[in-house]
Amino acid sequence: MIIPRRSRLEWIQHNRQPRSRVEAVGALLPKLVAPLAGPDAQLREGVRDGVGQIVDRTFRELCTLGRVDRRGVEILVSHPTAAAALRRQWLMSLVEHLDRTCRFVVSPEIRFCVGQGGEPFPGGDGATSPSPHGVGGGA
């Protein structure tokens, strides 16, 4: 069934959001770019690349990089049931690796939080999980 053009335009006009509810691009852009261009941008890039080098494919599929500052790292996990298993499997390896490769004030605090968004981790060289029975780690 073909809907007449006039009917589609009326629907769009009726369901359009008022201008006052839409945030202007000029106001939204600094909020989006600030975490990427702030003083910790170089640290963020180092953490993203460092984690991407040592984790496996399952970790990359389920996790993204959240907030990064001089004291710690937030890793966003997309599935709530996997968060605890990933934390148990990867926490010590990540702390040791990031403590050696990145400049943190103290030993980095790594938090695994359930959430969406963030930056994906780059693909590594096929690293495997440190635990034989962890998430995506094997038998």
PDB file of C-alpha atoms in Angstrom:
ATOM      1  CA  MET A   1       0.000   0.000   0.000  1.00  0.00           C
ATOM      2  CA  ILE A   2       1.401   3.371  -1.008  1.00  0.00           C
ATOM      3  CA  ILE A   3       0.862   6.236   1.425  1.00  0.00           C
ATOM      4  CA  PRO A   4       0.214   9.558  -0.270  1.00  0.00           C
ATOM      5  CA  ARG A   5       3.052  12.071   0.055  1.00  0.00           C
ATOM      6  CA  ARG A   6       0.823  14.597   1.805  1.00  0.00           C
ATOM      7  CA  SER A   7      -0.025  12.063   4.516  1.00  0.00           C
ATOM      8  CA  ARG A   8       3.681  11.325   5.212  1.00  0.00           C
ATOM      9  CA  LEU A   9       4.498  15.030   5.493  1.00  0.00           C
ATOM     10  CA  GLU A  10       1.600  15.590   7.872  1.00  0.00           C
ATOM     11  CA  TRP A  11       2.863  12.721  10.064  1.00  0.00           C
ATOM     12  CA  ILE A  12       6.387  14.176  10.122  1.00  0.00           C
ATOM     13  CA  GLN A  13       5.088  17.651  10.950  1.00  0.00           C
ATOM     14  CA  HIS A  14       2.856  16.278  13.714  1.00  0.00           C
ATOM     15  CA  ASN A  15       5.611  14.158  15.351  1.00  0.00           C
ATOM     16  CA  ARG A  16       8.524  16.572  15.023  1.00  0.00           C
ATOM     17  CA  GLN A  17      10.183  17.654  18.278  1.00  0.00           C
ATOM     18  CA  PRO A  18       9.916  21.301  19.220  1.00  0.00           C
ATOM     19  CA  ARG A  19      13.113  23.307  18.702  1.00  0.00           C
ATOM     20  CA  SER A  20      13.486  23.978  22.414  1.00  0.00           C
ATOM     21  CA  ARG A  21      14.080  20.241  23.110  1.00  0.00           C
ATOM     22  CA  VAL A  22      16.861  19.833  20.566  1.00  0.00           C
ATOM     23  CA  GLU A  23      20.350  20.791  21.728  1.00  0.00           C
ATOM     24  CA  ALA A  24      22.323  22.931  19.293  1.00  0.00           C
ATOM     25  CA  VAL A  25      25.366  21.326  17.674  1.00  0.00           C
ATOM     26  CA  GLY A  26      27.565  24.163  18.919  1.00  0.00           C
ATOM     27  CA  ALA A  27      26.612  23.360  22.520  1.00  0.00           C
ATOM     28  CA  LEU A  28      26.827  19.586  22.094  1.00  0.00           C
ATOM     29  CA  LEU A  29      30.180  19.358  20.303  1.00  0.00           C
ATOM     30  CA  PRO A  30      32.410  20.549  23.198  1.00  0.00           C
ATOM     31  CA  LYS A  31      30.811  17.965  25.494  1.00  0.00           C
ATOM     32  CA  LEU A  32      31.606  15.186  23.025  1.00  0.00           C
ATOM     33  CA  VAL A  33      35.156  16.271  22.239  1.00  0.00           C
ATOM     34  CA  ALA A  34      36.290  17.268  25.750  1.00  0.00           C
ATOM     35  CA  PRO A  35      37.200  13.752  26.960  1.00  0.00           C
ATOM     36  CA  LEU A  36      39.151  13.066  23.767  1.00  0.00           C
ATOM     37  CA  ALA A  37      41.101  16.329  23.665  1.00  0.00           C
ATOM     38  CA  GLY A  38      41.573  17.025  27.369  1.00  0.00           C
ATOM     39  CA  PRO A  39      44.805  16.844  29.354  1.00  0.00           C
ATOM     40  CA  ASP A  40      44.470  13.068  29.709  1.00  0.00           C
ATOM     41  CA  ALA A  41      44.009  12.402  25.969  1.00  0.00           C
ATOM     42  CA  GLN A  42      47.508  10.946  25.588  1.00  0.00           C
ATOM     43  CA  LEU A  43      47.005   8.751  28.650  1.00  0.00           C
ATOM     44  CA  ARG A  44      43.635   7.613  27.255  1.00  0.00           C
ATOM     45  CA  GLU A  45      45.224   6.622  23.955  1.00  0.00           C
ATOM     46  CA  GLY A  46      47.998   4.729  25.741  1.00  0.00           C
ATOM     47  CA  VAL A  47      45.494   2.853  27.906  1.00  0.00           C
ATOM     48  CA  ARG A  48      43.289   1.994  24.917  1.00  0.00           C
ATOM     49  CA  ASP A  49      46.237   0.672  22.905  1.00  0.00           C
ATOM     50  CA  GLY A  50      47.812  -1.111  25.891  1.00  0.00           C
ATOM     51  CA  VAL A  51      44.639  -2.933  26.835  1.00  0.00           C
ATOM     52  CA  GLY A  52      43.987  -3.776  23.187  1.00  0.00           C
ATOM     53  CA  GLN A  53      47.380  -5.488  22.959  1.00  0.00           C
ATOM     54  CA  ILE A  54      46.839  -7.984  25.771  1.00  0.00           C
ATOM     55  CA  VAL A  55      43.113  -8.837  25.754  1.00  0.00           C
ATOM     56  CA  ASP A  56      41.378 -11.470  23.666  1.00  0.00           C
ATOM     57  CA  ARG A  57      38.616 -11.202  21.096  1.00  0.00           C
ATOM     58  CA  THR A  58      35.837 -11.896  23.623  1.00  0.00           C
ATOM     59  CA  PHE A  59      36.992  -9.013  25.826  1.00  0.00           C
ATOM     60  CA  ARG A  60      37.022  -6.686  22.800  1.00  0.00           C
ATOM     61  CA  GLU A  61      33.510  -7.778  21.828  1.00  0.00           C
ATOM     62  CA  LEU A  62      32.037  -7.226  25.293  1.00  0.00           C
ATOM     63  CA  CYS A  63      34.015  -4.233  26.587  1.00  0.00           C
ATOM     64  CA  THR A  64      34.737  -0.635  25.637  1.00  0.00           C
ATOM     65  CA  LEU A  65      36.891   2.025  27.251  1.00  0.00           C
ATOM     66  CA  GLY A  66      35.018   4.438  29.498  1.00  0.00           C
ATOM     67  CA  ARG A  67      36.487   7.249  31.599  1.00  0.00           C
ATOM     68  CA  VAL A  68      40.259   7.498  31.999  1.00  0.00           C
ATOM     69  CA  ASP A  69      42.103   9.797  34.392  1.00  0.00           C
ATOM     70  CA  ARG A  70      45.414   9.830  36.275  1.00  0.00           C
ATOM     71  CA  ARG A  71      44.090   7.560  39.009  1.00  0.00           C
ATOM     72  CA  GLY A  72      42.185   4.901  37.127  1.00  0.00           C
ATOM     73  CA  VAL A  73      40.353   3.409  34.191  1.00  0.00           C
ATOM     74  CA  GLU A  74      36.710   2.554  33.676  1.00  0.00           C
ATOM     75  CA  ILE A  75      35.887  -0.376  31.406  1.00  0.00           C
ATOM     76  CA  LEU A  76      32.290  -0.578  30.212  1.00  0.00           C
ATOM     77  CA  VAL A  77      30.915  -4.112  29.856  1.00  0.00           C
ATOM     78  CA  SER A  78      27.873  -4.552  27.627  1.00  0.00           C
ATOM     79  CA  HIS A  79      26.479  -7.690  29.342  1.00  0.00           C
ATOM     80  CA  PRO A  80      25.825  -7.568  33.107  1.00  0.00           C
ATOM     81  CA  THR A  81      26.375 -11.299  33.538  1.00  0.00           C
ATOM     82  CA  ALA A  82      29.860 -11.130  32.014  1.00  0.00           C
ATOM     83  CA  ALA A  83      31.148  -8.193  34.077  1.00  0.00           C
ATOM     84  CA  ALA A  84      32.186 -10.214  37.141  1.00  0.00           C
ATOM     85  CA  ALA A  85      33.810 -12.980  35.092  1.00  0.00           C
ATOM     86  CA  LEU A  86      35.771 -10.503  32.965  1.00  0.00           C
ATOM     87  CA  ARG A  87      36.900  -8.628  36.066  1.00  0.00           C
ATOM     88  CA  ARG A  88      38.057 -11.832  37.730  1.00  0.00           C
ATOM     89  CA  GLN A  89      39.854 -12.974  34.572  1.00  0.00           C
ATOM     90  CA  TRP A  90      41.565  -9.748  33.481  1.00  0.00           C
ATOM     91  CA  LEU A  91      41.954  -7.389  36.459  1.00  0.00           C
ATOM     92  CA  MET A  92      45.444  -8.391  37.636  1.00  0.00           C
ATOM     93  CA  SER A  93      46.867  -8.647  34.104  1.00  0.00           C
ATOM     94  CA  LEU A  94      45.503  -5.216  33.188  1.00  0.00           C
ATOM     95  CA  VAL A  95      46.751  -3.550  36.380  1.00  0.00           C
ATOM     96  CA  GLU A  96      50.250  -4.983  35.922  1.00  0.00           C
ATOM     97  CA  HIS A  97      50.433  -4.093  32.221  1.00  0.00           C
ATOM     98  CA  LEU A  98      49.053  -0.558  32.598  1.00  0.00           C
ATOM     99  CA  ASP A  99      51.238   0.115  35.641  1.00  0.00           C
ATOM    100  CA  ARG A 100      54.304  -0.710  33.524  1.00  0.00           C
ATOM    101  CA  THR A 101      53.285   1.053  30.299  1.00  0.00           C
ATOM    102  CA  CYS A 102      51.253   4.134  31.291  1.00  0.00           C
ATOM    103  CA  ARG A 103      51.995   7.043  33.606  1.00  0.00           C
ATOM    104  CA  PHE A 104      49.536   6.886  36.478  1.00  0.00           C
ATOM    105  CA  VAL A 105      49.876   8.769  39.773  1.00  0.00           C
ATOM    106  CA  VAL A 106      49.565   5.502  41.700  1.00  0.00           C
ATOM    107  CA  SER A 107      48.848   1.933  40.655  1.00  0.00           C
ATOM    108  CA  PRO A 108      45.796   2.244  38.385  1.00  0.00           C
ATOM    109  CA  GLU A 109      42.356   1.460  39.753  1.00  0.00           C
ATOM    110  CA  ILE A 110      40.417  -0.454  37.105  1.00  0.00           C
ATOM    111  CA  ARG A 111      36.642  -0.490  37.403  1.00  0.00           C
ATOM    112  CA  PHE A 112      34.438  -2.827  35.363  1.00  0.00           C
ATOM    113  CA  CYS A 113      31.025  -1.160  34.995  1.00  0.00           C
ATOM    114  CA  VAL A 114      27.960  -2.298  33.122  1.00  0.00           C
ATOM    115  CA  GLY A 115      27.208   0.194  30.364  1.00  0.00           C
ATOM    116  CA  GLN A 116      27.155   1.086  26.701  1.00  0.00           C
ATOM    117  CA  GLY A 117      29.217   3.553  24.690  1.00  0.00           C
ATOM    118  CA  GLY A 118      32.868   4.278  25.105  1.00  0.00           C
ATOM    119  CA  GLU A 119      35.702   3.586  22.697  1.00  0.00           C
ATOM    120  CA  PRO A 120      36.319   0.092  21.336  1.00  0.00           C
ATOM    121  CA  PHE A 121      39.686  -1.492  21.966  1.00  0.00           C
ATOM    122  CA  PRO A 122      41.905  -2.051  18.920  1.00  0.00           C
ATOM    123  CA  GLY A 123      42.588  -5.587  17.752  1.00  0.00           C
ATOM    124  CA  GLY A 124      45.693  -7.166  19.197  1.00  0.00           C
ATOM    125  CA  ASP A 125      48.033  -9.846  17.970  1.00  0.00           C
ATOM    126  CA  GLY A 126      45.700 -12.721  18.885  1.00  0.00           C
ATOM    127  CA  ALA A 127      46.490 -12.739  22.593  1.00  0.00           C
ATOM    128  CA  THR A 128      44.681 -15.374  24.593  1.00  0.00           C
ATOM    129  CA  SER A 129      43.108 -15.110  27.987  1.00  0.00           C
ATOM    130  CA  PRO A 130      45.324 -15.569  31.048  1.00  0.00           C
ATOM    131  CA  SER A 131      42.880 -18.046  32.616  1.00  0.00           C
ATOM    132  CA  PRO A 132      41.982 -21.362  30.949  1.00  0.00           C
ATOM    133  CA  HIS A 133      38.439 -21.288  32.386  1.00  0.00           C
ATOM    134  CA  GLY A 134      37.607 -17.590  32.022  1.00  0.00           C
ATOM    135  CA  VAL A 135      35.143 -15.937  29.687  1.00  0.00           C
ATOM    136  CA  GLY A 136      36.094 -16.857  26.135  1.00  0.00           C
ATOM    137  CA  GLY A 137      39.230 -18.503  27.443  1.00  0.00           C
ATOM    138  CA  GLY A 138      38.742 -22.079  26.350  1.00  0.00           C
ATOM    139  CA  ALA A 139      37.480 -25.370  27.731  1.00  0.00           C
TER     140      ALA A 139
END
